[in-house]
Amino acid sequence: MAARYARVGIKPSPRPDNRLRFKALISRINHRQWNMLPDSIHGRLTYNGHHMTLFEFTQHLKQEFPPKSNITLDIVSILGGKLSVSDEVDRADGGGPVGARLRVTMVVVDGMMLPGTSRSTTHYTRHMFAYFAKGKINELSDISDLNERLPHGCKITPVPCLRPPPPRVSIDLRTFYQGYITAINFTKGGPEVGVFCKASGVVWNGSKKSVEDYCLLMRNAFDAIPDLKFNAHTVLVDEDLQQIAVRIDFSGTPVKPFGGGIPNGKPVAFSEHAFYWLEQGKISDVLTIVDWENYRAQLM
């Protein structure tokens, strides 16, 4: 087939990978093309831990994105899901999972959609991790930062730009991140975690923090949940961009108020979707969303 294309001077279309499939799903949601979802999603899937049929998932989307609503999704950062020529496993599964940071745009119109009608626009972010089997999505983990929409209006934290080049001596980002998580679990946010961070500090969700203050975020979590465990469920990396996207699963039993929840003596399990940017082999920027809604629901 490739030779045939070459003879007539036509470049063949790229083989679809999971990143393209995820982008197609977002496009179908934006265009309300619900009848095309079976092309992207299996007949049964897991959405945020709940098993459901594609029909049930479609009904969920229809409620969130009504026909005449002005709600759209835009991908601002995406990792994973790309085919690797040298990796037979990736070629078999379309490149593996996909992690994406999306901007949600909501336009609210006062009255009918007419020229000059008063309208307001707000944005918030959501992080999605999509998992695939045989070229279709069979699991979605989706966390929205609804709190960002309320106090900040139309401003959301942008992804870092104007990145420096990768370090001269390359590091394995998966090994790096696993060491980072091990340090967190072993020291509970102690100074050893700072070894993985840029010496001048870390920009966490748009706020510049010293390494000490960044580690304090973790120590506060362990203070409220002493047996807290960080488990890196999914780790996606981009060596060229020096970027890591992670789905982290937490477990433990809260003993102090934390994240808006009051302890009830029962253990909890919840997740965080985080995107990391590195400079010269150290964490410099972090954008993260925690599933606080699920966390608080378990404490009610």
Coordinates of C-alpha atoms in Angstrom, one line a residue:
M1 CA 0.0 0.0 0.0
A2 CA 2.8 2.4 0.9
A3 CA 4.5 1.7 -2.5
R4 CA 1.3 2.4 -4.3
Y5 CA 1.0 5.8 -2.6
A6 CA 4.6 6.6 -3.4
R7 CA 4.1 5.8 -7.1
V8 CA 1.4 8.4 -7.5
G9 CA 3.0 10.9 -5.2
I10 CA 0.3 10.9 -2.5
K11 CA 1.3 10.8 1.1
P12 CA -0.8 8.2 3.0
S13 CA -2.9 9.4 5.9
P14 CA -1.3 8.9 9.3
R15 CA -2.3 5.7 11.1
P16 CA -4.9 6.7 13.8
D17 CA -3.6 6.6 17.3
N18 CA -5.3 7.1 20.6
R19 CA -4.4 10.8 20.7
L20 CA -6.3 11.3 17.5
R21 CA -9.2 9.2 18.8
F22 CA -9.4 11.3 22.0
K23 CA -9.4 14.5 19.9
A24 CA -12.2 13.1 17.8
L25 CA -14.2 12.4 21.0
I26 CA -13.8 16.0 22.1
S27 CA -14.9 17.2 18.7
R28 CA -18.0 15.1 18.7
I29 CA -18.9 16.4 22.2
N30 CA -18.5 20.0 21.0
H31 CA -20.6 19.3 17.9
R32 CA -23.2 17.3 19.9
Q33 CA -22.7 14.4 17.5
W34 CA -24.0 11.8 20.0
N35 CA -24.8 9.3 17.2
M36 CA -21.1 9.1 16.4
L37 CA -20.0 8.2 20.0
P38 CA -20.0 4.4 19.2
D39 CA -17.1 5.1 16.9
S40 CA -15.0 6.3 19.8
I41 CA -16.4 4.4 22.9
H42 CA -17.1 0.8 23.7
G43 CA -20.7 -0.3 24.5
R44 CA -19.8 -0.5 28.1
L45 CA -17.2 1.7 29.9
T46 CA -16.1 2.9 33.3
Y47 CA -16.6 6.6 34.0
N48 CA -15.0 7.9 37.2
G49 CA -15.2 4.5 38.7
H50 CA -18.8 3.8 37.7
H51 CA -19.6 1.0 35.3
M52 CA -22.2 2.1 32.7
T53 CA -23.5 1.5 29.2
L54 CA -22.7 3.8 26.4
F55 CA -26.3 4.8 26.4
E56 CA -26.1 5.9 30.0
F57 CA -22.9 7.8 29.4
T58 CA -24.4 9.5 26.4
Q59 CA -27.4 10.6 28.5
H60 CA -24.9 12.0 31.1
L61 CA -23.2 14.0 28.3
K62 CA -26.5 15.3 26.9
Q63 CA -27.4 16.7 30.4
E64 CA -24.0 18.4 30.7
F65 CA -24.0 19.6 27.1
P66 CA -27.6 20.4 26.0
P67 CA -28.3 21.0 22.3
K68 CA -28.5 24.8 22.5
S69 CA -26.0 25.3 25.2
N70 CA -22.8 27.4 24.6
I71 CA -20.4 25.0 26.3
T72 CA -17.2 23.9 24.5
L73 CA -14.1 22.0 25.4
D74 CA -10.6 22.9 24.1
I75 CA -7.5 20.8 24.6
V76 CA -4.6 23.0 26.0
S77 CA -2.2 20.2 26.8
I78 CA -2.1 16.5 25.9
L79 CA 0.2 13.6 26.6
G80 CA 0.3 9.9 25.7
G81 CA -1.6 8.1 23.0
K82 CA 1.0 8.5 20.3
L83 CA 2.3 5.6 18.3
S84 CA 6.0 4.7 18.7
V85 CA 7.7 3.2 15.7
S86 CA 10.0 1.2 17.9
D87 CA 7.5 0.0 20.4
E88 CA 5.4 -3.1 19.3
V89 CA 3.1 -2.8 22.3
D90 CA 2.3 0.8 21.5
R91 CA 1.5 -0.1 17.9
A92 CA -0.8 -2.8 19.2
D93 CA -2.8 -0.6 21.5
G94 CA -2.7 2.7 19.6
G95 CA -0.2 4.4 21.9
G96 CA -1.7 3.6 25.3
P97 CA -3.6 6.0 27.6
V98 CA -4.1 9.7 27.0
G99 CA -4.0 12.5 29.6
A100 CA -5.3 16.0 28.7
R101 CA -5.9 19.3 30.3
L102 CA -9.0 21.0 28.8
R103 CA -10.4 24.5 29.0
V104 CA -14.2 24.6 29.4
T105 CA -15.8 27.7 27.9
M106 CA -19.4 28.6 29.0
V107 CA -21.2 31.5 27.4
V108 CA -24.4 32.6 29.3
V109 CA -26.8 34.8 27.3
D110 CA -29.4 37.0 28.9
G111 CA -32.5 36.3 26.8
M112 CA -32.4 35.3 23.1
M113 CA -29.2 35.0 21.1
L114 CA -29.4 38.3 19.2
P115 CA -26.8 40.9 18.3
G116 CA -26.2 43.2 21.2
T117 CA -27.6 40.8 23.7
S118 CA -25.8 40.8 27.1
R119 CA -23.7 37.7 27.6
S120 CA -21.0 36.6 30.0
T121 CA -18.2 34.1 29.4
T122 CA -16.5 32.0 32.1
H123 CA -13.8 29.3 31.9
Y124 CA -12.7 26.5 34.1
T125 CA -10.4 23.5 33.6
R126 CA -10.9 19.8 33.7
H127 CA -8.3 17.0 33.4
M128 CA -9.2 13.8 31.6
F129 CA -7.4 10.4 31.4
A130 CA -8.7 8.1 28.7
Y131 CA -8.0 4.4 28.4
F132 CA -8.4 2.3 25.3
A133 CA -9.0 -1.3 24.2
K134 CA -9.1 -2.3 20.5
G135 CA -9.1 1.3 19.3
K136 CA -12.0 2.6 21.5
I137 CA -12.3 4.2 24.9
N138 CA -13.3 1.8 27.7
E139 CA -12.5 4.0 30.7
L140 CA -12.5 7.7 31.5
S141 CA -11.3 9.5 34.6
D142 CA -12.6 13.1 34.5
I143 CA -12.0 15.7 37.2
S144 CA -13.2 19.3 36.9
D145 CA -12.0 22.3 38.8
L146 CA -15.4 23.9 39.4
N147 CA -14.0 26.1 42.2
E148 CA -11.8 27.9 39.7
R149 CA -14.8 29.1 37.8
L150 CA -16.3 30.8 40.8
P151 CA -13.6 33.1 42.2
H152 CA -11.6 33.7 39.0
G153 CA -14.3 34.3 36.5
C154 CA -12.9 33.9 33.0
K155 CA -9.2 33.6 34.0
I156 CA -7.7 30.1 34.3
T157 CA -4.1 29.2 35.1
P158 CA -2.3 28.9 31.7
V159 CA 0.2 26.1 30.9
P160 CA 3.8 27.1 31.1
C161 CA 5.4 28.5 27.9
L162 CA 8.8 29.4 26.6
R163 CA 10.3 26.3 28.0
P164 CA 14.1 25.9 28.2
P165 CA 15.7 23.0 26.3
P166 CA 16.0 19.5 27.8
P167 CA 19.0 18.8 30.0
R168 CA 22.2 17.7 28.3
V169 CA 22.1 14.4 30.1
S170 CA 18.7 12.8 29.6
I171 CA 16.9 11.3 32.5
D172 CA 14.2 8.6 32.4
L173 CA 11.1 10.6 33.4
R174 CA 9.1 7.5 34.6
T175 CA 12.0 6.5 36.9
F176 CA 12.3 10.1 38.0
Y177 CA 8.6 10.4 38.9
Q178 CA 8.5 7.0 40.7
G179 CA 11.4 8.2 42.8
Y180 CA 9.5 11.4 43.5
I181 CA 6.4 9.5 44.7
T182 CA 8.5 7.1 46.8
A183 CA 10.1 10.1 48.5
I184 CA 6.7 11.6 49.2
N185 CA 5.4 8.3 50.7
F186 CA 8.5 7.5 52.7
T187 CA 9.2 11.0 54.1
K188 CA 5.6 12.4 54.2
G189 CA 6.7 15.5 52.4
G190 CA 10.1 15.8 54.0
P191 CA 13.2 17.6 52.6
E192 CA 14.0 14.6 50.4
V193 CA 11.1 15.6 48.2
G194 CA 12.8 18.9 47.5
V195 CA 15.6 17.1 45.7
F196 CA 13.2 16.6 42.8
C197 CA 12.2 20.3 42.6
K198 CA 13.8 23.3 41.0
A199 CA 15.9 25.1 43.7
S200 CA 14.3 28.5 43.1
G201 CA 10.8 27.1 43.7
V202 CA 7.9 25.5 42.0
V203 CA 4.9 27.3 40.3
W204 CA 2.0 25.3 41.7
N205 CA -1.4 26.1 40.1
G206 CA -0.1 29.5 39.1
S207 CA 1.2 30.4 42.5
K208 CA 5.0 30.6 43.0
K209 CA 6.1 28.6 46.1
S210 CA 9.4 28.0 47.6
V211 CA 10.5 24.3 47.8
E212 CA 9.7 24.4 51.5
D213 CA 6.2 25.7 50.9
Y214 CA 5.6 23.2 48.1
C215 CA 6.6 20.3 50.4
L216 CA 4.4 21.9 53.1
L217 CA 1.4 21.2 50.9
M218 CA 2.1 17.4 51.2
R219 CA 2.9 17.6 54.9
N220 CA -0.5 19.2 55.5
A221 CA -2.1 16.3 53.7
F222 CA -0.2 13.8 55.8
D223 CA -1.1 15.7 59.0
A224 CA -4.8 15.3 58.2
I225 CA -4.5 11.8 56.8
P226 CA -1.5 10.2 58.6
D227 CA -1.7 6.9 56.7
L228 CA -2.1 8.6 53.3
K229 CA -0.7 6.7 50.4
F230 CA 0.2 8.2 47.0
N231 CA -0.1 5.6 44.2
A232 CA 0.9 6.7 40.6
H233 CA -1.9 4.9 38.7
T234 CA -1.0 6.2 35.3
V235 CA 2.3 8.0 34.3
L236 CA 2.6 9.6 30.8
V237 CA 5.7 11.3 29.7
D238 CA 7.0 13.5 26.9
E239 CA 10.8 13.5 26.9
D240 CA 11.0 16.3 24.3
L241 CA 8.7 18.6 26.2
Q242 CA 10.0 17.5 29.6
Q243 CA 6.5 17.0 30.7
I244 CA 4.7 14.4 32.9
A245 CA 1.0 13.8 33.2
V246 CA -0.1 11.6 36.1
R247 CA -3.3 10.1 37.6
I248 CA -2.6 9.7 41.3
D249 CA -4.8 7.5 43.5
F250 CA -4.9 8.4 47.2
S251 CA -6.1 6.2 50.1
G252 CA -6.1 6.7 53.9
T253 CA -8.2 7.5 56.9
P254 CA -8.7 11.3 57.7
V255 CA -8.3 12.3 61.4
K256 CA -8.6 16.1 60.9
P257 CA -10.7 18.3 58.7
F258 CA -9.2 18.5 55.2
G259 CA -10.3 19.5 51.7
G260 CA -13.7 20.6 53.0
G261 CA -14.5 17.2 54.6
I262 CA -15.0 16.3 58.2
P263 CA -13.5 12.9 59.4
N264 CA -16.0 10.2 60.2
G265 CA -13.6 7.4 61.1
K266 CA -13.9 5.7 57.7
P267 CA -11.1 5.4 55.0
V268 CA -11.3 7.3 51.8
A269 CA -10.1 6.7 48.3
F270 CA -9.9 9.6 45.8
S271 CA -7.8 10.8 42.8
E272 CA -5.7 13.7 41.5
H273 CA -4.8 14.5 37.9
A274 CA -1.5 16.4 37.7
F275 CA 0.6 17.8 35.0
Y276 CA 4.3 18.5 35.7
W277 CA 6.9 20.5 33.7
L278 CA 10.6 20.1 34.3
E279 CA 13.6 22.4 33.9
Q280 CA 17.0 20.8 33.8
G281 CA 15.7 17.6 35.3
K282 CA 13.8 19.3 38.2
I283 CA 10.1 20.0 38.7
S284 CA 9.4 23.7 37.9
D285 CA 5.6 23.9 37.3
V286 CA 2.6 21.8 38.4
L287 CA -1.0 22.1 37.4
T288 CA -3.3 19.8 39.4
I289 CA -6.9 19.1 40.1
V290 CA -8.0 16.9 43.1
D291 CA -11.4 15.2 43.1
W292 CA -12.5 16.9 46.3
E293 CA -16.1 16.3 45.5
N294 CA -15.6 12.5 45.6
Y295 CA -13.5 12.9 48.8
R296 CA -16.1 14.9 50.6
A297 CA -18.9 12.5 49.5
Q298 CA -17.2 9.6 51.3
L299 CA -17.2 11.6 54.5
M300 CA -20.9 12.4 54.6

